[in-house]
Short mmCIF file of C-alpha atoms in Angstrom, two decimals:
data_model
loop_
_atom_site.label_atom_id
_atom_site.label_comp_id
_atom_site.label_asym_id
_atom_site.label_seq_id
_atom_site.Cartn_x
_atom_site.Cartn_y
_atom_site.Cartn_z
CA UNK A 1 0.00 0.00 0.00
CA UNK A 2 1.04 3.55 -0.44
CA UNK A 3 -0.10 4.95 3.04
CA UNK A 4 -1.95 8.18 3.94
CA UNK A 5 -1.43 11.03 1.73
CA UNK A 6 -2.78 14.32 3.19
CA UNK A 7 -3.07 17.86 0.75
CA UNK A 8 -1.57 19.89 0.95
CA UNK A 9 1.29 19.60 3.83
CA UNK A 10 1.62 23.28 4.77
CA UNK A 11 -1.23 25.74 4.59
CA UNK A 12 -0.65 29.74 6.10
CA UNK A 13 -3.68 32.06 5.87
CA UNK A 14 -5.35 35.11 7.35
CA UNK A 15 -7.61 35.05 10.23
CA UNK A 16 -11.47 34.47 8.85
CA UNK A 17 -10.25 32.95 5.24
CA UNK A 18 -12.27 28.91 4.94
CA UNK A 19 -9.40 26.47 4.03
CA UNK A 20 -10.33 22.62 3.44
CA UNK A 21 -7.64 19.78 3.71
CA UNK A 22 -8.05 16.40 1.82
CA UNK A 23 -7.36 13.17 3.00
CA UNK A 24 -6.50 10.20 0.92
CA UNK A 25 -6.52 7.16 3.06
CA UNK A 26 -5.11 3.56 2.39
CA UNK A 27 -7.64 1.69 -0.06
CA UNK A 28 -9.83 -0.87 1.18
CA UNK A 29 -9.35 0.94 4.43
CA UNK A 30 -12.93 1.74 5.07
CA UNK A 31 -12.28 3.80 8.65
CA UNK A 32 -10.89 7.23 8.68
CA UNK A 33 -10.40 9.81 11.35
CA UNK A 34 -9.22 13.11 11.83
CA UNK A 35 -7.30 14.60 14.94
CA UNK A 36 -5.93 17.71 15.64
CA UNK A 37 -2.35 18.44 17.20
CA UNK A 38 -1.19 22.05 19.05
CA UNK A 39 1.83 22.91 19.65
CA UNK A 40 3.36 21.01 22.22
CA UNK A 41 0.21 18.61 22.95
CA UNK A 42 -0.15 15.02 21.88
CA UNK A 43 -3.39 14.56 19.14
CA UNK A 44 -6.71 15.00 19.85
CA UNK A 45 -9.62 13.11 18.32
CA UNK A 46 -12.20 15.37 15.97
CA UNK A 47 -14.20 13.13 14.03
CA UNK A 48 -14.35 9.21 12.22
CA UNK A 49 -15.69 7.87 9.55
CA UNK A 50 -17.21 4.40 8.54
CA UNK A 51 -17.66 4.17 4.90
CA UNK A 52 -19.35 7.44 3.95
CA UNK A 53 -20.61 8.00 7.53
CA UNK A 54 -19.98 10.21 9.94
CA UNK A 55 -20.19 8.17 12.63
CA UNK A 56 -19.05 10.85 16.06
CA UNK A 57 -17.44 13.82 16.36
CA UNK A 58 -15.84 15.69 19.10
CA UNK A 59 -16.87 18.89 21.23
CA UNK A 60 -13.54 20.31 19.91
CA UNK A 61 -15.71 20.03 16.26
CA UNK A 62 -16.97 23.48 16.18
CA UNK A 63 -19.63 24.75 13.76
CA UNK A 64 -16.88 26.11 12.00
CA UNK A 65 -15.59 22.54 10.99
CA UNK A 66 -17.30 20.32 8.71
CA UNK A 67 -16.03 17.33 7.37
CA UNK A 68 -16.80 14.78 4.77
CA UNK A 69 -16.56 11.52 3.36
CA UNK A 70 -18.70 11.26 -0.21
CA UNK A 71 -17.63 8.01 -1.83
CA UNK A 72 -16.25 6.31 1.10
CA UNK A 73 -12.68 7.42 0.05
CA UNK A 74 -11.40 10.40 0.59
CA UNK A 75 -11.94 13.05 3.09
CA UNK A 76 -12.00 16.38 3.20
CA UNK A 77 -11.84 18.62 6.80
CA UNK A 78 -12.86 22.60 6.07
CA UNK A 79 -12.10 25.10 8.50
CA UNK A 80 -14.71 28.29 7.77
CA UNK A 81 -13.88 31.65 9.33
CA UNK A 82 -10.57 30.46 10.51
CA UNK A 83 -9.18 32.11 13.88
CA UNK A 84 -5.29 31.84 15.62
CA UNK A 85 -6.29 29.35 17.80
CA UNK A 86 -7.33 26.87 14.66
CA UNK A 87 -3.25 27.02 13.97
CA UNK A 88 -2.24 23.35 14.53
CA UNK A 89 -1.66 20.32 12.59
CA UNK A 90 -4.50 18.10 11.20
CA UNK A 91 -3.63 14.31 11.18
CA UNK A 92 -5.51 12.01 9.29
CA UNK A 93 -5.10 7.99 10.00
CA UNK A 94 -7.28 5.11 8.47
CA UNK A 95 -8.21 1.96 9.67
CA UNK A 96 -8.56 -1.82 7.45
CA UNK A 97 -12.06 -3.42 8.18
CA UNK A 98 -13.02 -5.95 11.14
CA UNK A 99 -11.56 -8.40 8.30
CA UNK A 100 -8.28 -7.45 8.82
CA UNK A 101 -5.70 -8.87 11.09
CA UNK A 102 -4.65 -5.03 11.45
CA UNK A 103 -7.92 -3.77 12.09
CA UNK A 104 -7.49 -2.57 15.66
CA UNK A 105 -4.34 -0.35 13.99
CA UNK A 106 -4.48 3.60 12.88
CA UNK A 107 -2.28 4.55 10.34
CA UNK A 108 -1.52 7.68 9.73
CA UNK A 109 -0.47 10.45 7.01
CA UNK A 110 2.15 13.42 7.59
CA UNK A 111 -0.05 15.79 8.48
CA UNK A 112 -1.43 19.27 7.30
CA UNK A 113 0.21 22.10 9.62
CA UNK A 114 -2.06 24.99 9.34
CA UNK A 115 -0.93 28.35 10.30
CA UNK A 116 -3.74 30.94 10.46
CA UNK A 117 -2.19 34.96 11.18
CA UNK B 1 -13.53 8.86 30.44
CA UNK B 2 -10.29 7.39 29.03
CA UNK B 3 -7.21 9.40 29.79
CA UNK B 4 -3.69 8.97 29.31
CA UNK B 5 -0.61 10.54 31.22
CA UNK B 6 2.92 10.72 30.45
CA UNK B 7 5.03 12.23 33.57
CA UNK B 8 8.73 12.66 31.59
CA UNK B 9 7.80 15.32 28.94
CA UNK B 10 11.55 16.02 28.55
CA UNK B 11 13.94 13.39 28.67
CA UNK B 12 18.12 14.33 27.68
CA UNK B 13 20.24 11.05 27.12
CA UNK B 14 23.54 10.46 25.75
CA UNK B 15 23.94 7.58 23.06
CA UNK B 16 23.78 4.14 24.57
CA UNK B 17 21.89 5.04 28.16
CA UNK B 18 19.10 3.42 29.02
CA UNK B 19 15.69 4.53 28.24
CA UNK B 20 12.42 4.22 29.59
CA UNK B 21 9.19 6.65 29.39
CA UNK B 22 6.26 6.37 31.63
CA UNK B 23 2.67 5.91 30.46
CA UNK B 24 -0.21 5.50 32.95
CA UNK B 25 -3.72 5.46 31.99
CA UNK B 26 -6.83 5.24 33.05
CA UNK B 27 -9.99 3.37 30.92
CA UNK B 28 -12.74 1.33 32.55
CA UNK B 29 -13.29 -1.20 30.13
CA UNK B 30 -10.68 -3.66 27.49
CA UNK B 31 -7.79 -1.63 26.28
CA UNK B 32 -5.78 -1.33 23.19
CA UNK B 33 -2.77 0.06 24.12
CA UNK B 34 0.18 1.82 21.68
CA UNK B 35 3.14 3.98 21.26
CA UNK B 36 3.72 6.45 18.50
CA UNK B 37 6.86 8.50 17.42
CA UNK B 38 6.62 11.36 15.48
CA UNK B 39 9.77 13.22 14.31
CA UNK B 40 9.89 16.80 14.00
CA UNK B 41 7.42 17.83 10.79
CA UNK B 42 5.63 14.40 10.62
CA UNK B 43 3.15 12.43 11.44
CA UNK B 44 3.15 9.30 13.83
CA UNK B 45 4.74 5.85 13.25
CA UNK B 46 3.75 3.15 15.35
CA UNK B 47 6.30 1.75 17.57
CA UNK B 48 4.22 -1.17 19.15
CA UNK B 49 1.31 -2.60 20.60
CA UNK B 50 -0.78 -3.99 22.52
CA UNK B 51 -3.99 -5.92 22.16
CA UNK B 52 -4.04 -8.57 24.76
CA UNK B 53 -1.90 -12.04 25.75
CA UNK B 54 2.10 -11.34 26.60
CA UNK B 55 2.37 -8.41 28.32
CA UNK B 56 6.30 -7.62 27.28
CA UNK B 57 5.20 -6.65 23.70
CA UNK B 58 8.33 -6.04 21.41
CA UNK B 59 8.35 -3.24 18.35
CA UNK B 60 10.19 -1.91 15.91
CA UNK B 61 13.76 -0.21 16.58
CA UNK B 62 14.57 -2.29 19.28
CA UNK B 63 11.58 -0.72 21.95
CA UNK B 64 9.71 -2.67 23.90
CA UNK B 65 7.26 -1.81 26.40
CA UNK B 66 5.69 -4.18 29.19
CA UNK B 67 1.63 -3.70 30.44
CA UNK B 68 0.78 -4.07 33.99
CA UNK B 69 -2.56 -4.17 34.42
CA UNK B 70 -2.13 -3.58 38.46
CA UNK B 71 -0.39 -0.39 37.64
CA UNK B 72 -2.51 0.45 34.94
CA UNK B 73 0.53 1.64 33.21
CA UNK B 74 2.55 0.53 29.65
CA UNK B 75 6.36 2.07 29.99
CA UNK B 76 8.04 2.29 26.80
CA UNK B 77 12.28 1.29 27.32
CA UNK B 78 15.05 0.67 25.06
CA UNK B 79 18.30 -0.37 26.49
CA UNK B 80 20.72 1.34 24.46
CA UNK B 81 19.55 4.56 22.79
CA UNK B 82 20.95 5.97 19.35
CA UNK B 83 21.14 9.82 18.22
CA UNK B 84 18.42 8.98 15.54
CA UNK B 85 15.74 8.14 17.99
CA UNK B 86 15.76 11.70 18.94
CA UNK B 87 11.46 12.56 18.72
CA UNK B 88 8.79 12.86 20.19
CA UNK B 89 6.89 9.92 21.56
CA UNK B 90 3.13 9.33 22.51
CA UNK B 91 1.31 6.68 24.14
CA UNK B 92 -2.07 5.97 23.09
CA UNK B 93 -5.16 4.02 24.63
CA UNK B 94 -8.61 3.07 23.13
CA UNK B 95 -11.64 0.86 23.70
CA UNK B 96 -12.70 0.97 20.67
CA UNK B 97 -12.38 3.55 18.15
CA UNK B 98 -11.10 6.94 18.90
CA UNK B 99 -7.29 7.06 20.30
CA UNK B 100 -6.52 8.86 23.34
CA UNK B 101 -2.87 9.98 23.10
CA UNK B 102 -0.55 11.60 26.28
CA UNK B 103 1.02 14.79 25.91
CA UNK B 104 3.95 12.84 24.78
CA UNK B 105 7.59 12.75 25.73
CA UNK B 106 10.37 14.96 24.00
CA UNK B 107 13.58 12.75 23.71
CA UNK B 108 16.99 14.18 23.00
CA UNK B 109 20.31 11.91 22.26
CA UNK B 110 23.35 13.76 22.28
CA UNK B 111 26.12 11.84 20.43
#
């Protein structure tokens, strides 16, 4: 497999612009999550996927965020009306299916570090 | 609520000490339990795991970490520590779905 891709890696913009970050997770993997890293702090969980579902999401999911899932495949995590204290990096990590000897492991892409002035 | 604490958020070696980094947690039901490195810039690599059965669980790079249910705690050690496994690490817990990660651990080896 080629493992989580995330677009794009680096993102800087001003304070109230929307930016949206895909994910691309590993195929057949039909569980994806999002998480969201500051400065200094290990990740923290915003929202998973099963298939095309949205299936919880975090307090730390503000009506600002919405993320989705159309086809099961991708993802993609907007940000509208971004503020300073959305600055962090976005992980992404899928999961395989129940099938899967693997399917209690997250994998995970590089990231999207977002930097809002 | 799950919850996970690391105590050692800085840790200095030199090359070839010993390591080992705490990880208590707390989680009222079956745990998965993991640790994570993440280098500067990137995103996390799974050192190890564990599900259930032997609790000395072995991983990649010559870590291993041991569960003690008791203690309710899954230390991360190494015995002899390189300059490239300067990073950050992160222990991880979940029942299910979500992962709960520490604040994580800073490492430095100086050569």
């Amino acid at each position: 497999d080629t493992g989580v891709s995330q677009d794009p890696r680096h993102k800087i913009t001003k304070r109230g612009q929307n930016v949206t970050f895909r994910c691309d997770p590993i195929s057949e993997h039909n569980r994806l999550y999002w998480y969201r890293q500051t400065l200094g702090q290990g990740p923290e969980f915003l929202t998973y996927f099963q298939n095309e579902a949205q299936l919880e999401k975090s307090r730390l999911l503000s009506d600002r965020f919405s993320a989705e899932r159309p086809k099961g495949s991708f993802s993609t995590l907007e940000i509208q009306r971004t503020e300073q204290g959305d600055s962090a990096m976005y992980l992404c990590a899928s999961r395989p299916p129940m099938t899967s000897g693997k399917h209690n492991e997250q994998f995970f892409g590089p990231g999207t570090r977002l930097t809002v002035l | 609520a799950q919850s996970v604490s690391q105590h050692n958020h800085h840790v200095i070696l030199s090359e070839a000490a010993s390591l080992e980094l705490g990880c208590n947690y707390s989680y009222g039901g079956t745990v998965n339990l993991f640790w994570y490195v993440q280098s500067p810039g990137q995103g996390l690599q799974l050192l190890l795991k564990y599900f259930s059965g032997d609790t000395l669980v072995q991983g990649i790079k010559g870590f291993e970490a041991e569960f003690k249910r008791s203690q309710s705690s899954f230390n991360l050690r190494k015995p002899s520590v390189q300059w490239s496994d300067t990073a950050e690490y992160f222990c991880a817990v979940t029942g299910f779905q979500k992962l709960v990660f520490g604040t994580g651990t800073r490492l430095l080896v100086s050569p």
